[in-house]
Coordinates of C-alpha atoms in Angstrom, one line a residue:
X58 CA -43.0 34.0 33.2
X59 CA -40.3 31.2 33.9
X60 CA -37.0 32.7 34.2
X61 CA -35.0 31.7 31.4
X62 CA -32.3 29.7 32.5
X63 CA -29.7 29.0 29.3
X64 CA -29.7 30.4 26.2
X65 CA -28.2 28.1 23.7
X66 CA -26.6 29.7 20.9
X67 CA -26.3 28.1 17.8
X68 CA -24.0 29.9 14.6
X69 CA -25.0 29.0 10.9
X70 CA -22.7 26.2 10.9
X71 CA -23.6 24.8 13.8
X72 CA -27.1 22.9 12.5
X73 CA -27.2 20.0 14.3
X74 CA -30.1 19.0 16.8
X75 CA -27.7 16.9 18.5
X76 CA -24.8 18.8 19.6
X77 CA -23.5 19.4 22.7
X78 CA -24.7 22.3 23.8
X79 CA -27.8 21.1 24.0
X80 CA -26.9 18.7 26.3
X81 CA -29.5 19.1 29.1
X82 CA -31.5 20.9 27.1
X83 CA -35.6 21.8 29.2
X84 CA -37.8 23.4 27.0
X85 CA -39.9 24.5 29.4
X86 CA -36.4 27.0 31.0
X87 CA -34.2 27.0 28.1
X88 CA -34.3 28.3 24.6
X89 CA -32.3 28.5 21.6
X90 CA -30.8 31.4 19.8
X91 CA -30.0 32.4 16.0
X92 CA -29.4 35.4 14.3
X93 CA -28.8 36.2 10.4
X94 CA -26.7 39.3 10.6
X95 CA -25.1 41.2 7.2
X96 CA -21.9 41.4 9.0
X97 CA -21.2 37.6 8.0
X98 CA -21.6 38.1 4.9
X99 CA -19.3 41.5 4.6
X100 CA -16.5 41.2 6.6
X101 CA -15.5 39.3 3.5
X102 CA -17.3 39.9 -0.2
X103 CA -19.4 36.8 0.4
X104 CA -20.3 35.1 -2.9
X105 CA -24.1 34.6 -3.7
X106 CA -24.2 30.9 -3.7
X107 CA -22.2 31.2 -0.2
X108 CA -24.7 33.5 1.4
X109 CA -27.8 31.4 0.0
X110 CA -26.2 28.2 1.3
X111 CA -26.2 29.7 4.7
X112 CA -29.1 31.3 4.9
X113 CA -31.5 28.6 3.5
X114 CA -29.7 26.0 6.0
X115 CA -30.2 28.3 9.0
X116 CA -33.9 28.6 8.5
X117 CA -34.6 25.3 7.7
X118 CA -33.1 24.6 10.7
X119 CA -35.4 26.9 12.4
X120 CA -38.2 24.8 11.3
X121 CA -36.4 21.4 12.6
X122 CA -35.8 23.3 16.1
X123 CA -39.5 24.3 16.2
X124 CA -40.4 21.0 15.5
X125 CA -38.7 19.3 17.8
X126 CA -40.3 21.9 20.7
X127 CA -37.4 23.6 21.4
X128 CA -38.0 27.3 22.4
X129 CA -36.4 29.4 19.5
X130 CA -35.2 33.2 19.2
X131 CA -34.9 33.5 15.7
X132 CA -33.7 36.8 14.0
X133 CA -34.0 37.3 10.1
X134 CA -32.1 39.2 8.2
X135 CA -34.9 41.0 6.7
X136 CA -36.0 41.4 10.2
X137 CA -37.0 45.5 10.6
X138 CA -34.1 46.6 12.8
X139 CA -31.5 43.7 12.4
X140 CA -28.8 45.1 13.9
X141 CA -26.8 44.0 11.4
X142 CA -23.8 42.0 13.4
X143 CA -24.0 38.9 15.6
X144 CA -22.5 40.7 18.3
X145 CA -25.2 43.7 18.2
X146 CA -28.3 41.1 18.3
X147 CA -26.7 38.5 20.9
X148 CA -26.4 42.3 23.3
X149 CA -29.9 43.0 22.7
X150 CA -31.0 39.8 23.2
X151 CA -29.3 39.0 26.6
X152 CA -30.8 42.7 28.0
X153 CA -34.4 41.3 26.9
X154 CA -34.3 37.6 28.0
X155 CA -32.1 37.9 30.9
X156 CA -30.8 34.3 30.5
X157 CA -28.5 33.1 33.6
X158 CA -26.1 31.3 31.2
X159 CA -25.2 31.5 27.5
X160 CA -24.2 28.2 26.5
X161 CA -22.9 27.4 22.7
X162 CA -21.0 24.1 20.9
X163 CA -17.3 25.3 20.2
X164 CA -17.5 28.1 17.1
X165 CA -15.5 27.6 13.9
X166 CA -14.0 31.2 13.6
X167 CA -11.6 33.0 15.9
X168 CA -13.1 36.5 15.2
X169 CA -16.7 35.3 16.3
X170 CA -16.0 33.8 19.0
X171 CA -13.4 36.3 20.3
X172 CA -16.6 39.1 19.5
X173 CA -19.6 36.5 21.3
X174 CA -17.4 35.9 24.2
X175 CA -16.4 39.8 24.7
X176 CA -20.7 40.5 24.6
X177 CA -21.5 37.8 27.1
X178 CA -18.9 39.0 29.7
X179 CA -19.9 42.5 29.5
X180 CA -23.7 41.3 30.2
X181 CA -22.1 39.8 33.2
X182 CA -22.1 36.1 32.3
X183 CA -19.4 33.3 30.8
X184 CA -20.0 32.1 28.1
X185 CA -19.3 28.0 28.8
X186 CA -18.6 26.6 25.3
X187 CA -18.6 23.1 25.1
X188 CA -16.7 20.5 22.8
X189 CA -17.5 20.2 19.4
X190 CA -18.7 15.7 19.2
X191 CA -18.9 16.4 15.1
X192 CA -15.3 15.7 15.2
X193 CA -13.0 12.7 16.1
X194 CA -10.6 14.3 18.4
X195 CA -10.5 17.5 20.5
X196 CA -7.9 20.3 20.1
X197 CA -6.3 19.4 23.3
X198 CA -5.6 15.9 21.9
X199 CA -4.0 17.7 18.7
X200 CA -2.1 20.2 21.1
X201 CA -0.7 17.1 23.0
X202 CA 0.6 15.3 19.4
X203 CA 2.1 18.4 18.4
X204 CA 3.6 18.8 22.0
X205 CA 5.2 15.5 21.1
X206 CA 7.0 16.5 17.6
X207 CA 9.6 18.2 16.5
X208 CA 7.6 19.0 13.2
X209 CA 4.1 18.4 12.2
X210 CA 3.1 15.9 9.3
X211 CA -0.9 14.8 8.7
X212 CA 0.7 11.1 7.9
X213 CA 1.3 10.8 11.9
X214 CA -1.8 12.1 12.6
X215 CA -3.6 10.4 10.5
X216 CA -2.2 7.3 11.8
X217 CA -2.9 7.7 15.1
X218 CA -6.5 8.9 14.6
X219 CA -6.8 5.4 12.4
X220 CA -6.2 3.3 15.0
X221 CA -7.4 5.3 17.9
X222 CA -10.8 4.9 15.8
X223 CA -10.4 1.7 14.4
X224 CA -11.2 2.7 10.8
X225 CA -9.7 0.7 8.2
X226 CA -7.6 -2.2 10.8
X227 CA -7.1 -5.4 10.7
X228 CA -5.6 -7.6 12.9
X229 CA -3.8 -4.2 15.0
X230 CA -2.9 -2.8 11.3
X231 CA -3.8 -0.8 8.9
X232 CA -6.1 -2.7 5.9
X233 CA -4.2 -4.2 2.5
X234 CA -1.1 -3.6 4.2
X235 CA -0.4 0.5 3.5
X236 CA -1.4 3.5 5.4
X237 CA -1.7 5.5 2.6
X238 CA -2.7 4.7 -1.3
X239 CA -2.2 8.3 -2.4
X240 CA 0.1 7.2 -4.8
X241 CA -3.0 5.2 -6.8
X242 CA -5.0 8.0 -6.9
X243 CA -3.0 10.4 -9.2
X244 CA -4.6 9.1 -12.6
X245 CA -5.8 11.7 -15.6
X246 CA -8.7 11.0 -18.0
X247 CA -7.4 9.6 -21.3
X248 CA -7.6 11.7 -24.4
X249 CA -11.7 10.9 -24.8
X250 CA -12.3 12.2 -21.5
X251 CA -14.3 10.7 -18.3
X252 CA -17.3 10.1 -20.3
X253 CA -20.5 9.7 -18.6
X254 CA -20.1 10.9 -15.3
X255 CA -22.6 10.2 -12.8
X256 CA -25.0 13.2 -11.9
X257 CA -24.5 15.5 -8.8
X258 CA -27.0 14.9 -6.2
X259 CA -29.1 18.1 -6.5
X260 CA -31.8 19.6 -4.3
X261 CA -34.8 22.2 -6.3
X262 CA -35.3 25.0 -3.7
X263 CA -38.6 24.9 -2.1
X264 CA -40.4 27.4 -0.7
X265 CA -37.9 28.9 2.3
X266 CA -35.0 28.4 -0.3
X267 CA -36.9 30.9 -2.7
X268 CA -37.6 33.3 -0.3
X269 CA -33.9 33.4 0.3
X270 CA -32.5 33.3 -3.2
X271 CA -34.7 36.7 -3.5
X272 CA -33.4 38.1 -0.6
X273 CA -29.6 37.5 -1.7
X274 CA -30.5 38.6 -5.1
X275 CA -31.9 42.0 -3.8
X276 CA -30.2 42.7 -0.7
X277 CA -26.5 41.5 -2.2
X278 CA -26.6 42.3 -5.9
X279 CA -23.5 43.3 -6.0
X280 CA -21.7 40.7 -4.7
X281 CA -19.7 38.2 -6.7
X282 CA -21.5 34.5 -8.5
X283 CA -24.6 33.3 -9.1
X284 CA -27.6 31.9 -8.0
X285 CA -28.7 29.9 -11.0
X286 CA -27.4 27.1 -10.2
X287 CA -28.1 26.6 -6.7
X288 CA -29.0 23.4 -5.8
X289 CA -26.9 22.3 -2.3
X290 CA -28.7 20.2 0.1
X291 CA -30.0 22.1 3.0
X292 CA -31.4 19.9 5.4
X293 CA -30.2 17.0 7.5
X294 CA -32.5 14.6 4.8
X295 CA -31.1 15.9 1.8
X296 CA -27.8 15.6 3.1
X297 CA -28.0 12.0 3.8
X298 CA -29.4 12.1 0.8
X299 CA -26.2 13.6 -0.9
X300 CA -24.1 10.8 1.1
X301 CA -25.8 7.8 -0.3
X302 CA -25.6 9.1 -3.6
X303 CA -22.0 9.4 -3.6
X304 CA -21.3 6.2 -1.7
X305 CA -23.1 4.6 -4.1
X306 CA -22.4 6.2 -7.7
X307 CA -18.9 8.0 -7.4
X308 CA -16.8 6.6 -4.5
X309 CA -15.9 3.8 -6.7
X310 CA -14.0 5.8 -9.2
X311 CA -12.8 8.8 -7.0
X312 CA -9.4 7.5 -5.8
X313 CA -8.8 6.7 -8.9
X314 CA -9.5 10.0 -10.8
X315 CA -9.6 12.4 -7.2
X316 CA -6.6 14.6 -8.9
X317 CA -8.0 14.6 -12.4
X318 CA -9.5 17.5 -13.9
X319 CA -11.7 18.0 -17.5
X320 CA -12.9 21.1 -19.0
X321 CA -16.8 21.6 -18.3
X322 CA -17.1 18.5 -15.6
X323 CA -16.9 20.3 -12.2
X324 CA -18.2 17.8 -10.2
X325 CA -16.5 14.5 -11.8
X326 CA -16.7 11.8 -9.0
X327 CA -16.2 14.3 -5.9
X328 CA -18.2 13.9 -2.9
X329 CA -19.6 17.5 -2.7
X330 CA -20.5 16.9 0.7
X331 CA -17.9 19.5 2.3
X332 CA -20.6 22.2 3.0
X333 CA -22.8 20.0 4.4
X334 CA -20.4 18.3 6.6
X335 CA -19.1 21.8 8.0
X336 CA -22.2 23.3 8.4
X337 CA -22.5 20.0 10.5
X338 CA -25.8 18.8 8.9
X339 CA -23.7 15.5 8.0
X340 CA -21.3 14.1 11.2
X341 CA -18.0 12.9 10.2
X342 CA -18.7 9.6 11.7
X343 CA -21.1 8.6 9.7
X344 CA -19.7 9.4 6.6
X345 CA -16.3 7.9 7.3
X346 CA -18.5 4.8 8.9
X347 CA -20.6 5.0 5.2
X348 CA -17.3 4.7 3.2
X349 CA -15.6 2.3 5.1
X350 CA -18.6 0.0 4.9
X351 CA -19.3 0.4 1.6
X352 CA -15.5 -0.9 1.0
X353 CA -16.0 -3.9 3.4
X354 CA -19.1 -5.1 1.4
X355 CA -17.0 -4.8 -2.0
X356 CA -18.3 -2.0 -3.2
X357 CA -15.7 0.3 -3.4
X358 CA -11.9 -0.5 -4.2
X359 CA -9.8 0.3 -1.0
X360 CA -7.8 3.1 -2.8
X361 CA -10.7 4.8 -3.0
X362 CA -12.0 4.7 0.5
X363 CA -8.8 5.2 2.4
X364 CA -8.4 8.4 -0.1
X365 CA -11.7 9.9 0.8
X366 CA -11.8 8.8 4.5
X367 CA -7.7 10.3 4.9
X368 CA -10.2 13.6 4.0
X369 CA -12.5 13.4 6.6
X370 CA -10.9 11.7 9.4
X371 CA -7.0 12.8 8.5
X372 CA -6.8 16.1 6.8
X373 CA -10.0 17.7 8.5
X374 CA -9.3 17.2 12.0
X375 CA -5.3 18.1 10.8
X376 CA -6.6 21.1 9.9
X377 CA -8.7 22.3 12.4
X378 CA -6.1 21.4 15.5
X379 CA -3.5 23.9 13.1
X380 CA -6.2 26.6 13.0
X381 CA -7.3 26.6 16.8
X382 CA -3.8 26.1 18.1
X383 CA -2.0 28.8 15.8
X384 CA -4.7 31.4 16.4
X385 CA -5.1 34.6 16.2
X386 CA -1.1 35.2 15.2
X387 CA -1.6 32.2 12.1
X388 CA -3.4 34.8 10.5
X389 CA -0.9 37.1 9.6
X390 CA 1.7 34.6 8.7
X391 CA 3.8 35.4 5.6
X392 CA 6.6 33.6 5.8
X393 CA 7.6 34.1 1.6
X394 CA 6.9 37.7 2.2
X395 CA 4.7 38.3 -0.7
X396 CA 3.3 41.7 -1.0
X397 CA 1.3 41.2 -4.6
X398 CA -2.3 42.0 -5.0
X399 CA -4.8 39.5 -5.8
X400 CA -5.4 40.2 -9.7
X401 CA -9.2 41.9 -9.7
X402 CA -9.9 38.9 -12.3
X403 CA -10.2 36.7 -10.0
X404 CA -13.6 38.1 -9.2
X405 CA -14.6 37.8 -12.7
X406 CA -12.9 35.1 -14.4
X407 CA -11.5 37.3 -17.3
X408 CA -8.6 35.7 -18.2
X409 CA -6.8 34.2 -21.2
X410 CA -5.5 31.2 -19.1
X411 CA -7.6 28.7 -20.0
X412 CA -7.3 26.2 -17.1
X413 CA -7.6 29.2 -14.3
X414 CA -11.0 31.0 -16.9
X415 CA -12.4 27.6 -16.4
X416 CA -11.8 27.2 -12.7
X417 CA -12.6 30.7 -11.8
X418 CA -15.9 30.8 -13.5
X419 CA -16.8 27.4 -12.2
X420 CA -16.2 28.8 -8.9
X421 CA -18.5 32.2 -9.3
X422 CA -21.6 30.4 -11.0
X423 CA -21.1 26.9 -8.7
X424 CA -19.7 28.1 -5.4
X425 CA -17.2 25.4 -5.8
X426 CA -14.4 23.7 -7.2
X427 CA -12.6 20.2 -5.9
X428 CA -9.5 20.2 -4.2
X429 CA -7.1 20.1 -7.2
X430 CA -8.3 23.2 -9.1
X431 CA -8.4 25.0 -5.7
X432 CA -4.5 24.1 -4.9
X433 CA -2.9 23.1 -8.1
X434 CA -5.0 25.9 -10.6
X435 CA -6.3 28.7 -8.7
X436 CA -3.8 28.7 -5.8
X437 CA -0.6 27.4 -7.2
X438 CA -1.3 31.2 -9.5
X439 CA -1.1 33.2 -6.7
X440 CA 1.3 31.6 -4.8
X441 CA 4.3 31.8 -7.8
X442 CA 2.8 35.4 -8.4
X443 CA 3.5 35.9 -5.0
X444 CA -0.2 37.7 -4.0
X445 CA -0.2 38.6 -0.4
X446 CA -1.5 35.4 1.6
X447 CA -4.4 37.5 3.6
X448 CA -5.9 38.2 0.1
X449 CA -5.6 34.9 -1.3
X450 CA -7.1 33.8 1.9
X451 CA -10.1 36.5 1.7
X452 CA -11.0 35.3 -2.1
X453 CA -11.3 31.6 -0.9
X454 CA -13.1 32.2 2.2
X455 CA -15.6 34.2 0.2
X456 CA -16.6 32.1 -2.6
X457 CA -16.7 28.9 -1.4
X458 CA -19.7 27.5 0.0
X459 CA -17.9 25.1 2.1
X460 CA -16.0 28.6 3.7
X461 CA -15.7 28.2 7.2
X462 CA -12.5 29.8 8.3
X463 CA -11.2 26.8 10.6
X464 CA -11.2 25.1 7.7
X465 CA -10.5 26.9 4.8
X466 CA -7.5 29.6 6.5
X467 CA -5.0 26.6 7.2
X468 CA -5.9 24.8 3.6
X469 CA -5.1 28.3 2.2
X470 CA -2.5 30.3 3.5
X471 CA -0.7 26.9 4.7
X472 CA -0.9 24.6 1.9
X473 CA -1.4 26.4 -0.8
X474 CA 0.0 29.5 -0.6
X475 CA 3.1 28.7 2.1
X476 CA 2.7 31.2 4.5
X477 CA 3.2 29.7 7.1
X478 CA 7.0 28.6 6.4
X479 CA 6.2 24.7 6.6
X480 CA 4.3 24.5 9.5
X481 CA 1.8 22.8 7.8
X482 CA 2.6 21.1 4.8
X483 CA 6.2 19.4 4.1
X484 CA 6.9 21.9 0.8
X485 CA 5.3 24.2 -1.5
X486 CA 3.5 22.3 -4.0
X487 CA 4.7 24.4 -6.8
X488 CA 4.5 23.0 -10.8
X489 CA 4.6 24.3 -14.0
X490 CA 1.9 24.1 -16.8
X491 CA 3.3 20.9 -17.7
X492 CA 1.5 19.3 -14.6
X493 CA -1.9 21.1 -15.1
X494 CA -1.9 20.0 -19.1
X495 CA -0.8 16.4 -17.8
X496 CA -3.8 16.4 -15.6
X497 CA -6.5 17.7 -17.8
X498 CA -6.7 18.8 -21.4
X499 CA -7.6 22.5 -21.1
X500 CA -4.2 23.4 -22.4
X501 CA -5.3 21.9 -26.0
X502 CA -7.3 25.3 -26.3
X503 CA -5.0 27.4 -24.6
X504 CA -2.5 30.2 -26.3
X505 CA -0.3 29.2 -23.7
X506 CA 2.3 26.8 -24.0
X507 CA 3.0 24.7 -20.8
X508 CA 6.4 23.6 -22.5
X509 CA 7.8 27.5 -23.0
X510 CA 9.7 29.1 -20.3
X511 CA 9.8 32.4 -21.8
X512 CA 8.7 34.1 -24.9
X513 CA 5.0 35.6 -25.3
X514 CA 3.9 31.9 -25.7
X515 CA 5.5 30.7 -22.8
X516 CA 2.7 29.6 -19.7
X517 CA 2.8 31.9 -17.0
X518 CA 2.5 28.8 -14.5
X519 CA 5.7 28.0 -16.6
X520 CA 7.5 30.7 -16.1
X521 CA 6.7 32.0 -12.9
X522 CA 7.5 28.4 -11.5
X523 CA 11.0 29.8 -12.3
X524 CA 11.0 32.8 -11.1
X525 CA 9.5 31.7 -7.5
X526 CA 12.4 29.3 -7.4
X527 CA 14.7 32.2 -8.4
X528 CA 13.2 34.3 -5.7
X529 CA 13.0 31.6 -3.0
X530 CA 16.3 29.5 -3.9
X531 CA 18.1 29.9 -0.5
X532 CA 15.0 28.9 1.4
X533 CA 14.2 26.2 -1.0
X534 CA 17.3 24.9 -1.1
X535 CA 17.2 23.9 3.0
X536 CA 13.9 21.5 2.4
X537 CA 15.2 18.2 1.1
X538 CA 11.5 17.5 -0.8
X539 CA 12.4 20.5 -3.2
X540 CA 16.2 18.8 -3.9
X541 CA 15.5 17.5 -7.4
X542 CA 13.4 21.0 -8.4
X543 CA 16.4 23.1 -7.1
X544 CA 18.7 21.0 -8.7
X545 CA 17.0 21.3 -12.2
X546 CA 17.3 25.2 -11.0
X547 CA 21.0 25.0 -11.1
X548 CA 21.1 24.2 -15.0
X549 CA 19.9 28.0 -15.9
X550 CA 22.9 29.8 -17.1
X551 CA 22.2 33.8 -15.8
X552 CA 21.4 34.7 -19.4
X553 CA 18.6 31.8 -19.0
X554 CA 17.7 33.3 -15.6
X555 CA 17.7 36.9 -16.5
X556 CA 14.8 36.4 -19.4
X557 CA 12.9 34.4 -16.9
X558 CA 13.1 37.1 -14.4
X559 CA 12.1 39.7 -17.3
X560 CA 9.4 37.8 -18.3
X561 CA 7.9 37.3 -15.1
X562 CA 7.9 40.9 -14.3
X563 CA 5.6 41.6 -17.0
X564 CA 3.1 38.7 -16.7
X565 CA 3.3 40.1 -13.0
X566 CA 2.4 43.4 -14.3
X567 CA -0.1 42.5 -16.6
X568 CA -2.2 40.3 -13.4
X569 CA -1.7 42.9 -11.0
X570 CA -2.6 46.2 -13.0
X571 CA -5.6 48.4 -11.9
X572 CA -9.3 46.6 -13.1
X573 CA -12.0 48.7 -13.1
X574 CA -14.0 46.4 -11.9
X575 CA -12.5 45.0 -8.7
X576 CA -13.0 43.8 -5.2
X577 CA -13.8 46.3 -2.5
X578 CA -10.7 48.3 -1.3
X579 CA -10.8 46.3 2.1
X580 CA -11.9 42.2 1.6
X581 CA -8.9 41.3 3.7
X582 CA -10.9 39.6 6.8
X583 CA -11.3 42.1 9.5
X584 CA -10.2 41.4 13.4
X585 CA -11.9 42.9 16.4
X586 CA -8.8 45.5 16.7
X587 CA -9.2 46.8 13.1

């Protein structure tokens, strides 16, 4: 036999046949290597729809590697005598194939890499990781902005990446004049609704998708969502698939209405493309080049397209230079110091708020819910409850199917929950109900009213907005974006502020009590020392 000369590995979000690690790439002395391993789908209570989503795209992208004659180690879940961890299979497999380097495109999560890297060495080889081409810029080029500021803001570098790029210039600026049209894409459906909303792209399962929806189904029953629903694309086709549908049907309107939010229309005009785009079967390229040509053929208003492409090419690549220069110590950042429990409801839904009921449920049968509903509903709760960051971040990295923790650990415990002190985001974005009934209509239905500070009537978003500027007013009162809020603070008289404080106690109370049906004791991620 041919010595093996590299082993490229590829991780389940790493599906793309052109990525740089297979630069150089000899079938005839190199081969690729995948494992499914129960670990990635424990180490946090994976959701069903997450699981499924990973899964299905990893063995369809078996088939496309086999296709394209590239030798493949492939090791199933359902494999007798899976080892059960990434770690434990890359091991074995290095003492059977005896490669004389491990080669792999850069990873997306600090504790896999960290646990790949430590395997490799102690077989007696480096692991040479090479740069991830999905994205615009590297992490050294985000390092080096940082380097240069005394703070870090997106708008900056944004900018930069805008121009480096060319996207959206003319004539050395930026198009129509503005950086930025964030402030035209804040609009809420009128009182009859969105009406008829264009249909999300949706793929039926074949055959290697239904051998995998069993095998979730049996092998995590008990884990949190559903399957019924499951329809993600996952292949490269259906992907580009997904793109030209949403380019085509709701780009127009989704500056317009990005923010808004209607009971019973998850998907609205959202791209739903996240997932695909981190499990890298889409390249950020080509769907920033998709939008930005669809607006230069007058197809798409340029609100629109410089709100989705300040997604892809801003807050994406803002994002992932936070995570992989803050790491491991970003992790455990509380900078609030909030101690609360996640309420166990959050794994079910059960609750009489009737904007968060809608958003959690949404999330457990759909694996999903856009970006307003994640911050502004189902984040913006924890964060005035004051729920201990590391959960909050657990929850969201397990339900989503977009999860990857590069991703979804800054967009968590640094927007929306604070932890990190500012680092990332300018302010908390803190409201009360009045904001979530201005941008939807669930609170018609609600027993809650977004107007009440106290009383049994009185919103818990309302109130607890209160009492988190109550709790927080000396460091609140430093940041010059939360001036007017803490200046509206200063009107409570103490009798005003005492029956906010008592009332927050016991809505605190009530989300935090025992559930006898809850998450397992441990979902906090886990690191190599734990």
């Amino acid at each position: 036999m041919t010595p093996l000369r590299t082993l490229v590995v590829v991780l389940g979000d790493q599906l793309d046949l052109d990525a740089a690690a297979f630069d150089g790439f000899d079938p005839a002395q190199d081969a690729v290597w995948m494992a499914e391993a129960a670990e990635e789908s424990t180490h946090v209570w994976s959701s069903k729809q997450r699981i499924a989503l990973f899964l299905a795209a990893m063995r369809h992208f078996a088939e496309a590697l086999r296709a394209a004659g590239r030798p493949l180690h492939y090791r199933r879940l359902d494999d007798p005598g899976n080892l059960g961890t990434l770690a434990a299979e890359l091991q074995a497999s290095l003492a059977s194939l005896s490669p004389q380097q491990v080669v792999m495109t850069a990873p997306g999560d600090w504790r896999v890499w960290q646990s790949l890297k430590a395997v490799v060495e102690r077989a007696g080889l480096v692991l040479d990781v090479h740069e991830d081409r999905h994205f615009f810029t590297t992490v050294r080029e985000f390092a080096a902005h940082a380097k240069k500021r005394k703070s870090l803001r997106l708008e900056y570098f944004y900018r930069e990446l805008r121009q480096r790029h060319g996207v959206l210039m003319q004539d050395g600026g930026p198009v129509g004049g503005r950086w930025n049209f964030d402030a035209d894409n804040r609009e809420a459906f009128g009182p009859e609704g969105p009406g008829l909303v264009p249909p999300r792209a949706t793929f039926a399962p074949d055959a290697i998708t239904r051998e995998v929806l069993a095998l979730v189904e049996s092998r995590f029953a008990g884990h949190p969502g559903s399957l019924a629903s499951f329809a993600w694309p996952v292949t490269r086709a259906q992907a580009l698939s997904a793109l030209h549908a949403f380019i085509e049907q709701r780009l127009p309107l989704f500056g317009r209405y990005e923010d808004a939010m209607w009971p019973g229309e998850p998907w609205l005009y959202h791209s739903q493309l996240s997932a695909a785009l981190n499990l890298k079967l889409l390249a950020a390229r080509e769907v920033v080049n998709a939008a930005e040509a669809a607006y230069r053929a007058g197809h798409v208003p340029l609100e629109s397209a410089e709100g989705f492409i300040r997604q892809i090419l801003g807050w994406r690549e803002y994002v992932r230079g936070i995570y992989w220069t803050q790491m491991p110590g970003y992790l455990e950042r509380n900078a609030l110091e909030a101690h609360h429990d996640l309420p166990a409801w959050y794994w079910t839904g059960d609750t009489d708020m009737a904007c968060l009921r809608d958003a959690l449920t949404q999330t457990l049968a759909q694996g999903y819910a856009h970006h307003i509903q994640r911050l502004m509903v189902i984040g913006l709760f924890t964060l005035l409850l004051g729920v201990r960051p590391q959960q909050v971040h657990a929850w969201y990295l397990s339900v989503y199917v977009d999860a990857v923790e590069w991703v979804e650990l800054p967009n968590t415990l640094g927007m929306s929950q604070y932890g990190d002190g500012g680092l990332m985001a300018s302010k908390p974005y803190v409201a009360t109900g009045k904001y979530i009934q201005r941008m939807g209509n669930r609170c018609a239905g609600c027993r809650y009213d977004p107007a009440q500070r106290v009383g049994e009537r009185a919103c818990p978003y309302t109130t607890l907005y209160w009492d988190f500027l109550l709790r927080h007013e000396k460091i609140l009162a430093t940041n010059t974006r939360m001036a007017m809020q803490i200046k509206n603070l200063g009107r409570l008289n103490e009798a005003d502020r005492a029956a906010v404080r008592q009332r927050a106690e016991e809505i605190r109370a009530a989300a935090t009590r025992p559930h006898a049906w809850s998450q397992p004791r441990d979902a906090r991620p886990r690191s190599d020392q734990d």
